[in-house]
Short mmCIF file of C-alpha atoms in Angstrom, two decimals:
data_model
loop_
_atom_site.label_atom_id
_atom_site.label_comp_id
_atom_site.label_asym_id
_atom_site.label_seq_id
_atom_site.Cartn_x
_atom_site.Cartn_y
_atom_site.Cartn_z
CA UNK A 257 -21.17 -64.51 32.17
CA UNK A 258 -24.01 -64.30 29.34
CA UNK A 259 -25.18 -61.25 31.09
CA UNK A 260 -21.99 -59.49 31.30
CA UNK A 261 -21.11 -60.39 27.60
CA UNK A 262 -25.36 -58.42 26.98
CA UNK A 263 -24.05 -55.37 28.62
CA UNK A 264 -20.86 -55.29 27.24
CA UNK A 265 -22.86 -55.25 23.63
CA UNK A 266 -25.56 -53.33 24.79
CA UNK A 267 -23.18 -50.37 25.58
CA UNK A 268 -20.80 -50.35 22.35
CA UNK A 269 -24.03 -50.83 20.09
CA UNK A 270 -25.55 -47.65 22.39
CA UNK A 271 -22.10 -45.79 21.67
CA UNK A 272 -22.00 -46.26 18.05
CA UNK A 273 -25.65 -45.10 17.51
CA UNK A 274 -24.67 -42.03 19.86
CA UNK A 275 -21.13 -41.58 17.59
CA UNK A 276 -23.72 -41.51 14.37
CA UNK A 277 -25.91 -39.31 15.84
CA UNK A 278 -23.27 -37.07 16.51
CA UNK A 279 -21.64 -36.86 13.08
CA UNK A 280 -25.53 -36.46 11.57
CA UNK A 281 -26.27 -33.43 14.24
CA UNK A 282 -23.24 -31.90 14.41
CA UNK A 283 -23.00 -28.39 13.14
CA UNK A 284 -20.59 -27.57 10.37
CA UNK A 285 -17.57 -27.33 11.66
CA UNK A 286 -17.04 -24.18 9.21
CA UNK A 287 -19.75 -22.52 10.85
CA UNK A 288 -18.65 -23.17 14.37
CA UNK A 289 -17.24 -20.00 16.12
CA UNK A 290 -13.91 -20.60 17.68
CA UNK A 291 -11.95 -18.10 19.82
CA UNK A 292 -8.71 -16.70 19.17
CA UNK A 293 -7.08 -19.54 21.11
CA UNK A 294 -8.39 -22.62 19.01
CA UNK A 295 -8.27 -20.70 15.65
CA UNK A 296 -4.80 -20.43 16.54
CA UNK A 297 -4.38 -23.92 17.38
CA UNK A 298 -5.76 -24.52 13.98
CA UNK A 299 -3.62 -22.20 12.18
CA UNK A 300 -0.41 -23.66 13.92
CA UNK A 301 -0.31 -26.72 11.15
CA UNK A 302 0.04 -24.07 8.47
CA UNK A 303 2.75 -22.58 10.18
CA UNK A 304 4.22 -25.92 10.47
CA UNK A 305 3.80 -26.73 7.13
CA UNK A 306 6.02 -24.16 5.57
CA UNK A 307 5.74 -21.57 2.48
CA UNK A 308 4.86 -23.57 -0.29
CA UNK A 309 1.55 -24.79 1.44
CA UNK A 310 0.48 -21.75 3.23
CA UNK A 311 0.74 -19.47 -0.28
CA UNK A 312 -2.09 -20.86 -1.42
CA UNK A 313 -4.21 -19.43 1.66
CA UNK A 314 -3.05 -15.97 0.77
CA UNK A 315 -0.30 -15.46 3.28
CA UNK A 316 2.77 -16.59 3.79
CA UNK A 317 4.28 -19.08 7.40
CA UNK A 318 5.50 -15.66 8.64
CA UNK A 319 2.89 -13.92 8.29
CA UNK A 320 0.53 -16.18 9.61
CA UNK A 321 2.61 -16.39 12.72
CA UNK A 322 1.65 -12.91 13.24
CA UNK A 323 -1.90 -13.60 13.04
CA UNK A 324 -2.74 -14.30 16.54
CA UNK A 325 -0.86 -11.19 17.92
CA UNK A 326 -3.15 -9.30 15.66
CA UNK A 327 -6.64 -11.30 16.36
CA UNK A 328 -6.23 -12.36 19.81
CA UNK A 329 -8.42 -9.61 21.59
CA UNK A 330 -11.07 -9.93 19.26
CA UNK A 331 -14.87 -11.75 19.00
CA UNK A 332 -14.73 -15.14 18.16
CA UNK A 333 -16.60 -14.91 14.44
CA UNK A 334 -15.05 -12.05 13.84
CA UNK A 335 -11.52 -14.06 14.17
CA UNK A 336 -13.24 -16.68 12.38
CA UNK A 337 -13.75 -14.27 9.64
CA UNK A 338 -10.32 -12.81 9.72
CA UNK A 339 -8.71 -16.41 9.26
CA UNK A 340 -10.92 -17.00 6.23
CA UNK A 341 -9.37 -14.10 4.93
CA UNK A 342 -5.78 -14.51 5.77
CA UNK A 343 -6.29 -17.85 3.67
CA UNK A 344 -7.03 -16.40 0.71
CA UNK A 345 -10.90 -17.66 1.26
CA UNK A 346 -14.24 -14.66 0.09
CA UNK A 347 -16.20 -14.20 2.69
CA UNK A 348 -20.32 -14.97 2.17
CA UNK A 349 -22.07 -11.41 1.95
CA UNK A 350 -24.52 -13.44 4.71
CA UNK A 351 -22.36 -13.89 6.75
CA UNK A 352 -21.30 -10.64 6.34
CA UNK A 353 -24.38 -8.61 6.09
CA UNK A 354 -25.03 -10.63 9.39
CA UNK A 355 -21.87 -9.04 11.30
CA UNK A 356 -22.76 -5.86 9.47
CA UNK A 357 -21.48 -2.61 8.73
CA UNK A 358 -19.93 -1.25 12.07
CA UNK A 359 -18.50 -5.09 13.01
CA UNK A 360 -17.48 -4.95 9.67
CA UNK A 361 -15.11 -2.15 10.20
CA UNK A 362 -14.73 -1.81 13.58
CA UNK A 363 -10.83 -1.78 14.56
CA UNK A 364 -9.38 -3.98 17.74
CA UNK A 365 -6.42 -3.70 19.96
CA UNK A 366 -3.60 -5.49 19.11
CA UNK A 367 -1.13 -5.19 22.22
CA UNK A 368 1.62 -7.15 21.65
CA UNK A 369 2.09 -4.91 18.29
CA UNK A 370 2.19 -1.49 20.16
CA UNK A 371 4.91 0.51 19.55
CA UNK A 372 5.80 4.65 19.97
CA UNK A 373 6.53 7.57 18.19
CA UNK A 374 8.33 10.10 19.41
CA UNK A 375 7.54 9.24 22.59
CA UNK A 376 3.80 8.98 22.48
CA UNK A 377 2.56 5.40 22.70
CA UNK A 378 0.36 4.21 19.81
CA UNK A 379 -2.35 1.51 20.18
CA UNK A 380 -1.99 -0.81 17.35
CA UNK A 381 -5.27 -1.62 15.85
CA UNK A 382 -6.44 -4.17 13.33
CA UNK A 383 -9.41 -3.92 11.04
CA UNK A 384 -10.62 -7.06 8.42
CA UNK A 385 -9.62 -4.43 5.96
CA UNK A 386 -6.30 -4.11 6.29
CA UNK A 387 -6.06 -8.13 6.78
CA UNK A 388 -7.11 -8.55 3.57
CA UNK A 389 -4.55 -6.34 2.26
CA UNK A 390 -1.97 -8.22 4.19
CA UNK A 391 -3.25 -11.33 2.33
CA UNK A 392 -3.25 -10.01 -1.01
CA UNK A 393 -6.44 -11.22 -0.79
CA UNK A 394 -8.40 -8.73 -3.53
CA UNK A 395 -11.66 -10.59 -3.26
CA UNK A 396 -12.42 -10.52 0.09
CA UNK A 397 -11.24 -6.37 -0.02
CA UNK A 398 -14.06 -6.21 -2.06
CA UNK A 399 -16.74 -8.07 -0.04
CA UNK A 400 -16.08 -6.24 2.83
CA UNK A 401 -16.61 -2.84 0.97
CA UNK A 402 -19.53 -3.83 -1.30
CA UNK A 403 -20.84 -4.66 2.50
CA UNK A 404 -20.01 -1.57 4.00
CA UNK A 405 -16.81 -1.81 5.25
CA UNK A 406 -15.60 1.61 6.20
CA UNK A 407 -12.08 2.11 4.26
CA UNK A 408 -11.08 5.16 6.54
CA UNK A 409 -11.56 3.08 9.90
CA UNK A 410 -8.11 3.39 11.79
CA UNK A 411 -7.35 6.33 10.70
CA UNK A 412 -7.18 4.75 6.86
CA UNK A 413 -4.43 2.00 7.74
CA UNK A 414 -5.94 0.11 4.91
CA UNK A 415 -5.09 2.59 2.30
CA UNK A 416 -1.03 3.10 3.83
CA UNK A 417 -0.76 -0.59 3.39
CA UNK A 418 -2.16 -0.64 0.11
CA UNK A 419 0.39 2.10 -0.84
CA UNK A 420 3.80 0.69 0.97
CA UNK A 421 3.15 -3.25 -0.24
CA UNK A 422 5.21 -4.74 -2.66
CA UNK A 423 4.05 -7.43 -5.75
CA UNK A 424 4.94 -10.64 -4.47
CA UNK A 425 7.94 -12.26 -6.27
CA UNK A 426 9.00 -8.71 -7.51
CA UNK A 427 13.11 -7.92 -7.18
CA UNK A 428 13.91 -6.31 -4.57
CA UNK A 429 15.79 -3.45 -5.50
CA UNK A 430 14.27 -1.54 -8.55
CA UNK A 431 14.26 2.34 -9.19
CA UNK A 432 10.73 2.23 -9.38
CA UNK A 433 9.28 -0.91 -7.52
CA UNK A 434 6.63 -2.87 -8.34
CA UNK A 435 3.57 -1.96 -6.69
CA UNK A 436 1.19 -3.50 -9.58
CA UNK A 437 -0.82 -6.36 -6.96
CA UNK A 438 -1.45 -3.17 -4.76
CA UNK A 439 -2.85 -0.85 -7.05
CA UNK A 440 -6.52 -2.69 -7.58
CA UNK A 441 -6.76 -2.48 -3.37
CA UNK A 442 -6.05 1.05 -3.83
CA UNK A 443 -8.57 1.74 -6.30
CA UNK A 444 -10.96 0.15 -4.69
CA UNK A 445 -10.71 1.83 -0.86
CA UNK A 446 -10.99 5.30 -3.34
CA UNK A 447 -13.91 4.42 -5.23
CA UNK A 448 -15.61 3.07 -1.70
CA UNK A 449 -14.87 6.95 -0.21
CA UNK A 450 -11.65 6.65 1.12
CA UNK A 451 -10.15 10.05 2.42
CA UNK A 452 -6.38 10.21 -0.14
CA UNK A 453 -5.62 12.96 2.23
CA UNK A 454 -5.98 10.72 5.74
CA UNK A 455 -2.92 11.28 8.03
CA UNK A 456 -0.97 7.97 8.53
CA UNK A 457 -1.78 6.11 12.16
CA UNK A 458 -0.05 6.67 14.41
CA UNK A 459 0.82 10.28 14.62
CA UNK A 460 3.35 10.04 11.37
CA UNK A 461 3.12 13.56 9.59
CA UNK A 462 2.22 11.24 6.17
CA UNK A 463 -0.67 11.31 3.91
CA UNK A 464 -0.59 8.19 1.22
CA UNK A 465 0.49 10.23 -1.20
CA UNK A 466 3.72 11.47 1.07
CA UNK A 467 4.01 7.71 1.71
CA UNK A 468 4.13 6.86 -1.62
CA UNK A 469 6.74 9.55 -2.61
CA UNK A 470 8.71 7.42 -0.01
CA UNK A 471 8.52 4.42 -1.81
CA UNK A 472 9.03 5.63 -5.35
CA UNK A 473 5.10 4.31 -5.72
CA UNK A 474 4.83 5.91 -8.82
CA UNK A 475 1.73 4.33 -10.18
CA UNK A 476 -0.14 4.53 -6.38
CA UNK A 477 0.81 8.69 -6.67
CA UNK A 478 -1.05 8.89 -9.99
CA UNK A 479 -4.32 7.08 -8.76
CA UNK A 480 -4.20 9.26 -5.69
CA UNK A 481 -3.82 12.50 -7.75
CA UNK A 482 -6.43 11.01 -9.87
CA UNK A 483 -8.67 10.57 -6.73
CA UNK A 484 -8.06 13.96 -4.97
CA UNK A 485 -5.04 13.40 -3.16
CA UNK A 486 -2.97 16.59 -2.63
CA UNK A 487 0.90 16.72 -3.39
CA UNK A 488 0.89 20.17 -1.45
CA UNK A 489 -0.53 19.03 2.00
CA UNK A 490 1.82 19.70 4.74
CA UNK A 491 1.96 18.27 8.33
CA UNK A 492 4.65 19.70 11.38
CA UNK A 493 7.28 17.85 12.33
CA UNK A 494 8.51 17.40 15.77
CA UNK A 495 9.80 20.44 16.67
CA UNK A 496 6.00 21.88 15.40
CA UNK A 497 7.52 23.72 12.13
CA UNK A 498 5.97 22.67 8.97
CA UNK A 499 7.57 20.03 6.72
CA UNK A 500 8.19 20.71 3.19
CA UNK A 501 4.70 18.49 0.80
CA UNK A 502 5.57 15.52 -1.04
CA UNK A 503 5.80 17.69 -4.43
CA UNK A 504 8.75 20.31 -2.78
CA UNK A 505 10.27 17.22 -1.35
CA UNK A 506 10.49 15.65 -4.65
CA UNK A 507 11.59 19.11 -6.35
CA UNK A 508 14.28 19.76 -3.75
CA UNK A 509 16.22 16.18 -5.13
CA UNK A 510 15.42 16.54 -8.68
CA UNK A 511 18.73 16.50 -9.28
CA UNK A 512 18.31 12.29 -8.83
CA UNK A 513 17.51 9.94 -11.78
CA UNK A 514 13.97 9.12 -10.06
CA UNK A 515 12.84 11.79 -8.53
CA UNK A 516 12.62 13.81 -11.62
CA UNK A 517 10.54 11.02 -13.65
CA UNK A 518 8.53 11.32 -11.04
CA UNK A 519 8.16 14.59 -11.21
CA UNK A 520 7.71 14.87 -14.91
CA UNK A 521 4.96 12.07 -14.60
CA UNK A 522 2.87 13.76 -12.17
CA UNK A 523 2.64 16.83 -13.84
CA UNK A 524 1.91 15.32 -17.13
CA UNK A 525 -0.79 13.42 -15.53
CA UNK A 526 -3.33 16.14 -15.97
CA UNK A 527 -4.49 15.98 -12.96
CA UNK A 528 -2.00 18.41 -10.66
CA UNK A 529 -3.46 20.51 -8.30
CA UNK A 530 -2.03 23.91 -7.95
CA UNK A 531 -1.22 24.63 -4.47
CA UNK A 532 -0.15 28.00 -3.25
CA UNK A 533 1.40 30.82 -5.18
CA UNK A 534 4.36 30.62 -2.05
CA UNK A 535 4.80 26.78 -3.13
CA UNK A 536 4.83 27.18 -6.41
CA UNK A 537 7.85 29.73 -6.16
CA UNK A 538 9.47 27.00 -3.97
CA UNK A 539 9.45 24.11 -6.24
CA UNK A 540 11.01 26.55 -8.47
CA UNK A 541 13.19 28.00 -7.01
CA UNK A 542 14.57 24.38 -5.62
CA UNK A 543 14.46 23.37 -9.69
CA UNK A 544 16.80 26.19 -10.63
CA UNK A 545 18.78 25.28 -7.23
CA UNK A 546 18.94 21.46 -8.89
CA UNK A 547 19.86 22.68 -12.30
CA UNK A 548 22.48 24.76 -11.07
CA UNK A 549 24.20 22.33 -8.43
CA UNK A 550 23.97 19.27 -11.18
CA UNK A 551 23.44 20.67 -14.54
CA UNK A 552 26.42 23.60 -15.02
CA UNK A 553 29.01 21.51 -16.47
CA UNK A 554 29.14 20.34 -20.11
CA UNK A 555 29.86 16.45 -19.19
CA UNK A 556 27.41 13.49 -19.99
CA UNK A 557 26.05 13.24 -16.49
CA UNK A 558 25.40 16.90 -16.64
CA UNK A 559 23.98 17.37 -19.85
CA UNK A 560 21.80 14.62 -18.63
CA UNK A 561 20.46 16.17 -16.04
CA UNK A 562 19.59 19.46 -17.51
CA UNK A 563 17.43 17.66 -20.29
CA UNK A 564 15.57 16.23 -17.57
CA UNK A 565 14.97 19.54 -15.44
CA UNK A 566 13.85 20.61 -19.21
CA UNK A 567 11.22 18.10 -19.52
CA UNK A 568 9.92 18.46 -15.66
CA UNK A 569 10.05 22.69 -15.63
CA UNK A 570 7.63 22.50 -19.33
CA UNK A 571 5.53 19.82 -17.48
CA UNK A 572 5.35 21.71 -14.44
CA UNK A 573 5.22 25.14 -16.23
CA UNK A 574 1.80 24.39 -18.24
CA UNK A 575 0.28 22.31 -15.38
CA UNK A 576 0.64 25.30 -13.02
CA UNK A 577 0.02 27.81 -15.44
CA UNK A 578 3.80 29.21 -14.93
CA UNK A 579 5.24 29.38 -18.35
CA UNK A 580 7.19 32.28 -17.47
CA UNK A 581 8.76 30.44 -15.00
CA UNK A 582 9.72 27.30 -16.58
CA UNK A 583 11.18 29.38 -19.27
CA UNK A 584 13.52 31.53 -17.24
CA UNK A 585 14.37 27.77 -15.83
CA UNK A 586 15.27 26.08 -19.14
CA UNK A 587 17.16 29.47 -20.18
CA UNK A 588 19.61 29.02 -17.88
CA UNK A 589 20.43 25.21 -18.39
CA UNK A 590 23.84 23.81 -19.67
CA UNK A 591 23.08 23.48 -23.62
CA UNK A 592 22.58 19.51 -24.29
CA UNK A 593 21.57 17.66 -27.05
CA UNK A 594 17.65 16.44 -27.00
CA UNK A 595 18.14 13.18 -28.96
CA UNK A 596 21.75 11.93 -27.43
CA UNK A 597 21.54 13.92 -23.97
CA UNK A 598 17.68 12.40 -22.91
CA UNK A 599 15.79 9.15 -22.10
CA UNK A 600 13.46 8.40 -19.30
CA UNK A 601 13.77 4.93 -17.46
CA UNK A 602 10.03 4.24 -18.08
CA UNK A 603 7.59 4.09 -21.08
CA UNK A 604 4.36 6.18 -20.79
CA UNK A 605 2.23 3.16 -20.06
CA UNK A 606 4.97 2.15 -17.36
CA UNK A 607 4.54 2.53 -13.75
CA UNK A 608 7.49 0.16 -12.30
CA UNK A 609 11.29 -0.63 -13.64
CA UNK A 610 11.05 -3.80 -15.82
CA UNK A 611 12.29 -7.13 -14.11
CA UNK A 612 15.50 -7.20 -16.45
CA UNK A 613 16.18 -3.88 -15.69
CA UNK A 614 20.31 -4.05 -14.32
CA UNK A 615 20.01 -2.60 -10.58
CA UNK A 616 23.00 -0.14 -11.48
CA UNK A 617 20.92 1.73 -13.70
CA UNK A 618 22.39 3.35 -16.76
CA UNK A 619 23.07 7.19 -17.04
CA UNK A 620 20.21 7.76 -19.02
CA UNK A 621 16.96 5.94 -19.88
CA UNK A 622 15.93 5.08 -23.85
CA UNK A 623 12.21 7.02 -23.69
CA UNK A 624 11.83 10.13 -25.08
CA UNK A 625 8.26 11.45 -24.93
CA UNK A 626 6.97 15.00 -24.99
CA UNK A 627 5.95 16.80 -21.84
#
């Protein structure tokens, strides 16, 4: 019995030393590389554990439910790396001059997130890049370019999602949405070399700048105008015939409240490119089409509108060096008063409707600023 009761001891006194030796020789469990599988095994609690908790990793319980579709066919530190992000976590520049810079911005297959465009399947690829963007995680954007991460990998995916992202909390309908958490990703993809005239993934005849015409992105057009980006770049549609550029498109429905700031913002901006002499005459021509479908009456709404094809045909007419133009525009406008008759929605400094803006917006706007 005495013997029995020695081994008995002998092996729980052998297993203890062996449990202590394991927690002192362990590696970090940090450090560990996991695959896809057990990351998302790990990630499940945060799902679990709803919005409130996951927000402070960067990402919301929906989005990190997406996660594993996106990561799944990837190497395991490179996952590892990903989750990091998708917490809200900066990566070490080790660890990632270690992966370095093609790892860095290498792009991988995401199946389960293909989808098609006009007919033609499109391989959905994910790059650290754009996860960071999806985490609003600024930080780790700029790790991964101060380490070389290439900004125009998948076909500049990064950059679209920078443009078509919304400020987190932000209303959501606004005649000029808020865009403001964006805008430092954006600058920063630029200033690492980004191409502002990339066509969108997935065969969608869209540069950024047509994308952010889309989403009333005012203050991502100006940093891509500021960056190179043309307004006059023009892609074919399906049928192969050219679509009108983001600067005719927004010309042809200047008759609208928005469109028309726009407008008048990006040619004030100083930094309008000119285009050809054949779309120049177009976005004319579709002004004087606006001003006389919306501005030929003498009521409010009218008198509105032609002070605002006033203020975008002088922008438009010293930025493109058409005076002549813009003058032979303005002449023919319903007379209107400047004071009473104008107003734009925004301030100067303004790039998105204020939060206590109503959502039926008034007739006219209260800022009156030269062109």
């Amino acid at each position: 019995m005495n013997n029995i009761l020695h081994i008995i001891c002998g092996l729980t006194t052998a297993g203890l030393f062996c449990g202590i030796g394991w927690l002192v020789l362990a590696p970090d469990s940090t450090k560990i590389r996991r695959g896809p599988a057990i990351e998302a095994v790990q990630l499940a609690g945060f799902v679990e554990a709803g919005v409130e908790e996951t927000e402070r990793f960067g990402m919301t319980g929906e989005e990190l439910s997406r996660f594993e579709d996106r990561w799944r066919n990837a190497p395991r530190e490179i996952v590892a790396l990903a989750l990091q992000i998708a917490r809200g976590r900066i990566p070490e520049a080790n660890a990632l001059h270690e992966i370095g810079r093609d790892g860095l911005s290498r792009g991988y297959p995401a199946p389960r997130l293909d989808f098609t465009v006009n007919d033609r399947p499109v391989v959905f690829m994910t790059t650290l890049l754009q996860e960071a963007v999806l985490a609003y995680n600024f930080e780790a954007a700029q790790a991964l370019l101060a380490a070389g991460a290439d900004p125009d990998e998948n076909h500049g995916e990064a950059l679209f999602l920078a443009v078509t992202q919304k400020t987190r909390g932000a209303p959501p309908f606004m005649m000029f949405p808020d865009f403001d958490a964006m805008l430092p990703f954006l600058r920063a993809c630029l200033k690492a070399g980004a191409n502002p005239n990339v066509q969108r993934y997935g065969f969608l005849p869209r540069t950024p700048f047509g994308e952010a015409r889309l989403e009333n992105n005012l203050g991502a057009m100006l940093i891509l105008l500021q960056s190179g980006a043309d307004p006059w770049k023009q892609y074919p549609g399906p049928s192969g015939r050219l679509r009108d550029s983001a600067l005719e498109s927004l010309a042809f429905s200047a008759g609208s409240n928005a469109s028309a700031e726009i407008l008048f913002r990006l040619a004030h901006s100083g930094y309008m490119p000119r285009g050809t002499q054949q779309q120049q005459d177009r976005v004319f021509a579709l002004l004087s089409a606006a001003a006389e479908k919306f501005a030929s009456s003498n009521d409010a709404k009218s008198r509105h509108t032609a002070w605002r094809l006033d203020q975008v045909s002088q922008a438009l007419g010293d930025a493109l060096s058409r005076e002549s133009h813009a003058d032979a525009l303005r002449a023919n406008l319903v007379e209107f008063n400047y004071e009473k008759d104008g107003g734009w929605y925004l301030a100067a400094d303004e790039v998105h409707s204020r939060y206590d803006a109503p959502i039926s917006a008034p007739a006219t706007g209260t800022q009156i600023w030269e062109p």
